[in-house]
Coordinates of C-alpha atoms in Angstrom, one line a residue:
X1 CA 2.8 -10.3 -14.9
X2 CA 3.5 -6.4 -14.5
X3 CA 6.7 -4.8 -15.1
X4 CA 7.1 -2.0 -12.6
X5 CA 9.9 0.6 -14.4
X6 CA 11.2 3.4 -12.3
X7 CA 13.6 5.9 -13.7
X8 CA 16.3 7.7 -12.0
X9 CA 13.7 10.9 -10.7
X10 CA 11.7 8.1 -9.6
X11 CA 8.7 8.1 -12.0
X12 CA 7.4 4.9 -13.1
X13 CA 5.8 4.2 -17.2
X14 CA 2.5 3.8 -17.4
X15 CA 0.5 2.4 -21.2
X16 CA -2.4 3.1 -22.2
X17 CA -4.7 0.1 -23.3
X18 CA -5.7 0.6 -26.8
X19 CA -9.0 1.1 -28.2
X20 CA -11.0 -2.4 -29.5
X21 CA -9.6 -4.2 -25.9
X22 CA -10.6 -4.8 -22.7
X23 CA -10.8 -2.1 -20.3
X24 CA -9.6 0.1 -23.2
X25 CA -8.5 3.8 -22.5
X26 CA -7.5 3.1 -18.8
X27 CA -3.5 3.5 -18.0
X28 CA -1.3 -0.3 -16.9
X29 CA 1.8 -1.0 -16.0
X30 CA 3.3 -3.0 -19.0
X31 CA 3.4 -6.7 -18.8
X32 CA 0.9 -9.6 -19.8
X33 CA -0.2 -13.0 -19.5
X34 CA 2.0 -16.4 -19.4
X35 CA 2.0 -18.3 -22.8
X36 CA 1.8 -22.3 -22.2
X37 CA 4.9 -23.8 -20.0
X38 CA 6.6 -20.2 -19.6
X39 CA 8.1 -19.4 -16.6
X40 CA 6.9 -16.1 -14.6
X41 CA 10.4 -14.1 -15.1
X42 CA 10.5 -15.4 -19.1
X43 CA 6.8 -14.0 -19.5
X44 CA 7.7 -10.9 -18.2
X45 CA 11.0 -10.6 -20.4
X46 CA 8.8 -11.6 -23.4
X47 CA 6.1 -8.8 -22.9
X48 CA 8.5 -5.8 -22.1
X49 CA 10.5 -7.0 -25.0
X50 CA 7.3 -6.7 -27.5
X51 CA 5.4 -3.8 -25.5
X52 CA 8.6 -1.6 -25.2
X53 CA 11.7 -2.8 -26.5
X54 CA 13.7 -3.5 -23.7
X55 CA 15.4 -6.4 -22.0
X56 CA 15.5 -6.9 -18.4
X57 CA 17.4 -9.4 -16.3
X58 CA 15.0 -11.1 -14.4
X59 CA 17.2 -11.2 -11.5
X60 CA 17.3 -7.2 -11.3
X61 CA 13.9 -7.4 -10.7
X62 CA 12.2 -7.0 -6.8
X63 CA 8.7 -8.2 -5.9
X64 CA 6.5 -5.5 -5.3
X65 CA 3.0 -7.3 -4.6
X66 CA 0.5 -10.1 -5.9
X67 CA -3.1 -9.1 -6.7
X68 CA -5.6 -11.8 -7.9
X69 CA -8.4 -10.0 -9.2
X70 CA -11.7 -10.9 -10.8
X71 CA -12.7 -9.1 -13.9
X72 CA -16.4 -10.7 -14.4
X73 CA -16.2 -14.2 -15.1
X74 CA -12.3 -14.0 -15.9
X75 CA -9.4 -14.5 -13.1
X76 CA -6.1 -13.2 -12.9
X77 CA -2.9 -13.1 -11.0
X78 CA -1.2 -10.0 -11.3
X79 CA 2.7 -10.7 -9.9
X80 CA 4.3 -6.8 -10.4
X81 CA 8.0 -6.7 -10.2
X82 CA 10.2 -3.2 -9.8
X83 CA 12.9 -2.6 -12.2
X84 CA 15.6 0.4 -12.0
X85 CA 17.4 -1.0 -14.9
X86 CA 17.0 -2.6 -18.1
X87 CA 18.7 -1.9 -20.8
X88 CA 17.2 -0.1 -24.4
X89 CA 15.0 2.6 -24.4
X90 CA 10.8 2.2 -23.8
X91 CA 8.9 3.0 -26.9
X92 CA 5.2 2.2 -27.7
X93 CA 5.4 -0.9 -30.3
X94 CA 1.9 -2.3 -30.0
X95 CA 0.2 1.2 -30.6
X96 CA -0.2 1.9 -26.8
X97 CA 0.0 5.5 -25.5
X98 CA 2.9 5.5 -22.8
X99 CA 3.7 8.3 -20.3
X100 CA 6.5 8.4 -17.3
X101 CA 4.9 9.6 -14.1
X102 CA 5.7 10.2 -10.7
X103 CA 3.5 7.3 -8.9
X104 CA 1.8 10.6 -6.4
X105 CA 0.7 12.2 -9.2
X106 CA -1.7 9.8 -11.0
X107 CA -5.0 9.9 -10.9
X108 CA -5.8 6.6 -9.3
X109 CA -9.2 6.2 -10.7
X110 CA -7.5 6.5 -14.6
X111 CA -5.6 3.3 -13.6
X112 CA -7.2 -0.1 -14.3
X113 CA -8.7 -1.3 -11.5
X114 CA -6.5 -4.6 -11.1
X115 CA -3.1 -2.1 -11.7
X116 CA -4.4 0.4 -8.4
X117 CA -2.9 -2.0 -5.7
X118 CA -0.4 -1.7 -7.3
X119 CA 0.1 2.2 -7.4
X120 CA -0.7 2.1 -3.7
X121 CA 2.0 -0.2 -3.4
X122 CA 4.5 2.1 -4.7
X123 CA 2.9 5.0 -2.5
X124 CA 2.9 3.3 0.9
X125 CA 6.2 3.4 2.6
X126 CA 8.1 0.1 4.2
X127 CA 7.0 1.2 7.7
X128 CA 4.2 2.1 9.6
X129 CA 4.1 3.8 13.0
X130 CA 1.1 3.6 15.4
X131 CA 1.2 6.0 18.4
X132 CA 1.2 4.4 21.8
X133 CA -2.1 3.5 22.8
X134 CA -1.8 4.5 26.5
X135 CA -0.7 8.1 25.9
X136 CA -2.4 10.8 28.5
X137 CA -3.9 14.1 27.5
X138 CA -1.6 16.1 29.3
X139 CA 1.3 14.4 27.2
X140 CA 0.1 14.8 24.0
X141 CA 2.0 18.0 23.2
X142 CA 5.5 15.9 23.9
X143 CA 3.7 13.8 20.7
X144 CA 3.7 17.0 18.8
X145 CA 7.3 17.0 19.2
X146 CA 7.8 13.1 18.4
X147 CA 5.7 12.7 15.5
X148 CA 7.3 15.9 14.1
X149 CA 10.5 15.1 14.5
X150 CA 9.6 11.2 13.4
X151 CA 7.8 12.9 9.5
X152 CA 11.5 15.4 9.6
X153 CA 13.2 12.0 9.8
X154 CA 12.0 10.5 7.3
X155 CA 8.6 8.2 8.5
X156 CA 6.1 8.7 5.9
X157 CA 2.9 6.9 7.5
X158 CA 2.0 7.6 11.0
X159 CA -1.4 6.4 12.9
X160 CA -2.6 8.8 15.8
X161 CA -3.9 5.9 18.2
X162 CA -4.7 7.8 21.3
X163 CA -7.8 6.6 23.1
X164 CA -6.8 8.0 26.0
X165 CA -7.6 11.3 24.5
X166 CA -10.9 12.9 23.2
X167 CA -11.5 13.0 19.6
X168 CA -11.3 17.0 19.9
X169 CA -7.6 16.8 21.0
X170 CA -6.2 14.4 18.3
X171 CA -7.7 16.2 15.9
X172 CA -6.3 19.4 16.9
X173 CA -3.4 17.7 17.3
X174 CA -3.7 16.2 13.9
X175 CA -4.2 20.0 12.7
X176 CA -0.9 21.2 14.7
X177 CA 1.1 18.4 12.3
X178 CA -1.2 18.8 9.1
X179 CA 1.7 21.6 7.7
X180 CA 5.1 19.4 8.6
X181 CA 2.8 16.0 7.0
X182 CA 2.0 18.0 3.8
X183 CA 5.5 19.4 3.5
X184 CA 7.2 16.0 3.8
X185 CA 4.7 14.1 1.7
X186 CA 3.3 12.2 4.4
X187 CA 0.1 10.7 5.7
X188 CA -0.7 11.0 9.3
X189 CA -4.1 8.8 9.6
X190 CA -6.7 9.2 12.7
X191 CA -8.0 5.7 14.3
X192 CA -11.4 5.2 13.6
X193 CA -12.2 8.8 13.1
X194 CA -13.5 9.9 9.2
X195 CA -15.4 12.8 10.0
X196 CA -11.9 13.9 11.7
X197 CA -10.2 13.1 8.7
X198 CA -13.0 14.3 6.1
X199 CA -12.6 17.7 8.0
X200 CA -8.8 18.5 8.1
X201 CA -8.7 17.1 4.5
X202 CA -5.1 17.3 2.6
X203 CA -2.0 14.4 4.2
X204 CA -4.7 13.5 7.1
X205 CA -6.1 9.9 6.3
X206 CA -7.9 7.7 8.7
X207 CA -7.0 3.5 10.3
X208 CA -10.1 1.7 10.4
X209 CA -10.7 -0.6 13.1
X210 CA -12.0 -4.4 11.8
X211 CA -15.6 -3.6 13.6
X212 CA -15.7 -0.4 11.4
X213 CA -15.0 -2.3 8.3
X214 CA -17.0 -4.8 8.7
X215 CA -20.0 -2.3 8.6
X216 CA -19.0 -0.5 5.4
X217 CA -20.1 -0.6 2.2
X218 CA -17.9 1.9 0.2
X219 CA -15.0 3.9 0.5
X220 CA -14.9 6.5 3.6
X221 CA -13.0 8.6 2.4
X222 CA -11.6 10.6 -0.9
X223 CA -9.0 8.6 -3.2
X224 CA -7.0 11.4 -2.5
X225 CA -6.9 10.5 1.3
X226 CA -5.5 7.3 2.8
X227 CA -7.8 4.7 4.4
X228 CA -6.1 1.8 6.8
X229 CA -7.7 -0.7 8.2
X230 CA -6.9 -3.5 10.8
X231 CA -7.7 -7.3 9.8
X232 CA -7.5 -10.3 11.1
X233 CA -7.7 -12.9 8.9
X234 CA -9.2 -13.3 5.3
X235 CA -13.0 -12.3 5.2
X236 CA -12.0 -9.3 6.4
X237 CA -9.1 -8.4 4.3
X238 CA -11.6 -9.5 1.5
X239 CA -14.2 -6.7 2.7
X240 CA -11.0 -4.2 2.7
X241 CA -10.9 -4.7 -0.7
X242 CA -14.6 -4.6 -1.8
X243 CA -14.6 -1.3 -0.2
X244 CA -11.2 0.1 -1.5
X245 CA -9.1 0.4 1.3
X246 CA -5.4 1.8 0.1
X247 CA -4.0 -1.1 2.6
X248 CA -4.6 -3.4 5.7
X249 CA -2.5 -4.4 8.9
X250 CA -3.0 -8.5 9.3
X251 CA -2.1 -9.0 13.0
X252 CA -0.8 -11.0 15.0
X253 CA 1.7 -12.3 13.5
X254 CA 3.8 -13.4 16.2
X255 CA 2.9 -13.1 20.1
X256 CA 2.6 -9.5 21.7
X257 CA 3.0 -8.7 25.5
X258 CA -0.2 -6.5 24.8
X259 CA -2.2 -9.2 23.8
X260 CA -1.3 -12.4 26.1
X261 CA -2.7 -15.7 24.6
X262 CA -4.0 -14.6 21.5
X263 CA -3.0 -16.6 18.9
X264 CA -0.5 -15.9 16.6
X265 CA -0.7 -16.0 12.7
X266 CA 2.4 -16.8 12.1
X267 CA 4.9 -16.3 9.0
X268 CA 3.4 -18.7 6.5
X269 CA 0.0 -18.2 7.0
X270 CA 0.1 -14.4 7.0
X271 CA 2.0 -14.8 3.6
X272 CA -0.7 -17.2 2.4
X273 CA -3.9 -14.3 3.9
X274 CA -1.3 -11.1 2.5
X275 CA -1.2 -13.1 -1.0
X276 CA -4.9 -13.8 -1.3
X277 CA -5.8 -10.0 -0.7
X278 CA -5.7 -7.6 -3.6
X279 CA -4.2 -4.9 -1.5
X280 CA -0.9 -4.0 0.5
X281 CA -0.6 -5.5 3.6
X282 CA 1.6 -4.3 6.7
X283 CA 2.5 -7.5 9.3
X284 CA 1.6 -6.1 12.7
X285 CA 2.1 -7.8 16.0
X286 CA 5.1 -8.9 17.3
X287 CA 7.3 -7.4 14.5
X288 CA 10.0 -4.8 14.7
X289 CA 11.9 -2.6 11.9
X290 CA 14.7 -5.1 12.0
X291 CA 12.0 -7.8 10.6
X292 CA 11.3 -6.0 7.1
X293 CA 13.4 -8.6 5.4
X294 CA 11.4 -11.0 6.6
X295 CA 8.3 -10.0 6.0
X296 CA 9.0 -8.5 2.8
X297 CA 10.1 -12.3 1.8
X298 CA 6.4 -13.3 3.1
X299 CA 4.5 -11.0 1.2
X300 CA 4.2 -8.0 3.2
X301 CA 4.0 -4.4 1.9
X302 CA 6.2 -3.7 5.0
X303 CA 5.8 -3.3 9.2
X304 CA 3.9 -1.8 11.6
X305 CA 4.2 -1.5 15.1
X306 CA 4.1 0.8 18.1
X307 CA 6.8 0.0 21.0
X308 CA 9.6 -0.6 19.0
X309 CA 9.0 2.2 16.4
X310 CA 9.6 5.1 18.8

């Protein structure tokens, strides 16, 4: 279990594991394991109690993500919840170092490697907009417009999915929004193009496609630039994580009028692939803005779509 606490400016307490244990000197979010016959919530209760010194209500509590993860021979579960309130104030009792930070700011590679999907999940916004795919060059300065105005309004992670359009023109594109991105604190990613996004650097990530993952072997791109990719079921949400991809779209969920007869996921079984993947996933395919609830309630990081985010 992981305790996620956010203060009112929005920064969230890391500890620092103490010297003589595992993985010692790298940052956590507090928490710990389940003793025998305790429930989830009680565990996490119990452990923020010792650790810090607070007490939380279980029921103020929101899921944030589930990442199983493999440390040698030795499996866990890590279940983070996000809590605004609790009541006391934290305080190191078990000797660890403890430090409030604003999630953007940490250095992802100080972070024990089973806490990082975790990080991203508090980076990565609810939605995820993809850019029409049938988009002609000589419209692609009305998508200036749109995607500007779309990162002034408040969307946070936008794909550039233009194959209508030669590399050399979404990446000057990219270039036109890099400034408004930056400003706003978003990400604009580039599908299937690192070398795009290796060049323009700062707020400019890049979406994998599946056929791209699969041939990886290590991260594309800096941890300070996002890295997407698109899966489809679980060996390749496994690869995503082997090769540290920040997140993954799992698609299709549900039917789409752009791919007739392909078959659907569906709700449980997306939950079941989202919660066997150490990394955020977005449900694509079928889905719409009005389904966060849902898909939030089947494991999802949040939604992505194209049509209906536009």
């Amino acid at each position: 279990m992981a305790g996620v606490l956010r203060d009112t400016q929005g920064r969230v307490l890391l500890a620092q594991r103490p010297e003589g244990k595992h993985l010692a000197g790298f940052w956590e979010f507090p928490g710990g394991k389940l003793e025998p016959g305790e429930s989830p919530q009680h565990a996490l209760v119990r452990e923020l109690h010792e650790e810090l010194g607070i007490r939380i209500d279980p029921a103020d509590g929101t899921a944030l993500i589930r990442v199983p993860w493999r440390y040698g021979d030795r499996d866990l579960l890590l279940d983070a919840w996000e809590f605004t309130r609790w009541q006391g104030t934290p305080v190191s009792l078990e000797g660890q170092a403890i430090q409030w930070e604003w999630p953007s700011r940490v250095d992802i590679a100080t972070l024990a490697p089973a806490d990082r999907p975790i990080l991203q999940a508090l980076r990565l916004p609810a939605m995820y907009a993809i850019t029409p795919a049938d988009v002609l060059p000589e419209y692609i300065d009305e998508w200036f417009v749109r995607v500007k105005a779309a990162v002034e309004n408040g969307a946070r992670l936008i794909q550039l999915r233009l194959p209508a359009c030669s590399a050399m023109q979404v990446r000057a594109l990219a270039a036109r929004l890099q400034p408004h991105v930056v400003e706003h604190g978003a990400c604009l990613l580039l599908n299937g193009d690192i070398d795009g996004a290796l060049d323009l650097g700062s707020g400019i990530g890049v979406h994998l496609t599946s056929a791209q993952l699969m041939e990886l072997d290590a991260r594309p791109l800096p941890w300070g630039q996002v890295v997407g990719t698109s899966c489809h079921n679980a060996s390749q949400l496994s690869h995503a994580v082997s090769i540290g991809a920040d997140f993954a779209t799992l698609s299709p969920v549900e039917a789409t009028a752009s791919h007739p007869g392909a078959p659907a996921l569906g709700w449980p079984q997306f939950q079941q692939l989202a919660d066997s993947a150490a990394l955020p996933v977005y449900a694509l395919g079928g889905v719409t803005p009005a389904m966060l609830g849902k898909a939030r309630e089947n494991s999802a990081q949040g939604v992505a779509g194209i049509r209906a985010f536009w």
